[in-house]
C-alpha cells in the first residue's frame, strides 16, 4: 500500500512538472510570436511608408 501511495505521488509530481513545462513553453512561444509579428509589421510599415507618400 505504501508503494502505491509513493507511485501515485510520483505521477502527480511528474504531471505537474510537465504542465509547468508546457505552460512555460507556451508562454515563451507566444512571447516570441508576438515579437515576430510586431517586427514584421514594423518592417512592412517602414517599407511601405515612402511608397505611400
Short mmCIF file of C-alpha atoms in Angstrom, two decimals:
data_model
loop_
_atom_site.label_atom_id
_atom_site.label_comp_id
_atom_site.label_asym_id
_atom_site.label_seq_id
_atom_site.Cartn_x
_atom_site.Cartn_y
_atom_site.Cartn_z
CA UNK A 1 0.00 0.00 0.00
CA UNK A 2 2.87 2.36 0.78
CA UNK A 3 4.41 1.70 -2.63
CA UNK A 4 1.10 2.55 -4.31
CA UNK A 5 0.97 5.88 -2.49
CA UNK A 6 4.57 6.72 -3.43
CA UNK A 7 3.92 5.78 -7.05
CA UNK A 8 0.82 7.98 -7.14
CA UNK A 9 2.77 10.90 -5.64
CA UNK A 10 5.50 10.48 -8.25
CA UNK A 11 2.89 10.50 -11.02
CA UNK A 12 1.32 13.69 -9.64
CA UNK A 13 4.73 15.36 -9.40
CA UNK A 14 5.64 14.39 -12.96
CA UNK A 15 2.27 15.57 -14.30
CA UNK A 16 2.61 18.93 -12.55
CA UNK A 17 6.16 19.23 -13.89
CA UNK A 18 5.01 18.53 -17.44
CA UNK A 19 2.17 21.02 -17.02
CA UNK A 20 4.57 23.71 -15.82
CA UNK A 21 6.99 22.98 -18.66
CA UNK A 22 4.16 23.11 -21.19
CA UNK A 23 2.85 26.38 -19.79
CA UNK A 24 6.33 27.90 -19.80
CA UNK A 25 6.91 26.77 -23.39
CA UNK A 26 3.52 28.11 -24.47
CA UNK A 27 4.20 31.45 -22.81
CA UNK A 28 7.66 31.69 -24.35
CA UNK A 29 6.33 30.74 -27.79
CA UNK A 30 3.56 33.32 -27.55
CA UNK A 31 6.11 35.95 -26.49
CA UNK A 32 8.37 35.15 -29.45
CA UNK A 33 5.40 35.06 -31.82
CA UNK A 34 4.24 38.47 -30.60
CA UNK A 35 7.69 39.98 -31.12
CA UNK A 36 8.00 38.37 -34.54
CA UNK A 37 4.59 39.77 -35.55
CA UNK A 38 5.49 43.22 -34.24
CA UNK A 39 8.85 43.10 -36.03
CA UNK A 40 7.32 42.13 -39.38
CA UNK A 41 4.63 44.79 -39.05
CA UNK A 42 7.30 47.42 -38.35
CA UNK A 43 9.33 46.36 -41.37
CA UNK A 44 6.27 46.40 -43.61
CA UNK A 45 5.29 49.87 -42.40
CA UNK A 46 8.82 51.20 -42.83
CA UNK A 47 8.99 49.77 -46.34
CA UNK A 48 5.55 50.96 -47.43
CA UNK A 49 5.70 54.42 -45.83
CA UNK A 50 7.83 56.03 -48.56
CA UNK A 51 5.70 54.39 -51.25
CA UNK A 52 2.52 55.73 -49.59
CA UNK A 53 3.94 59.23 -49.54
#
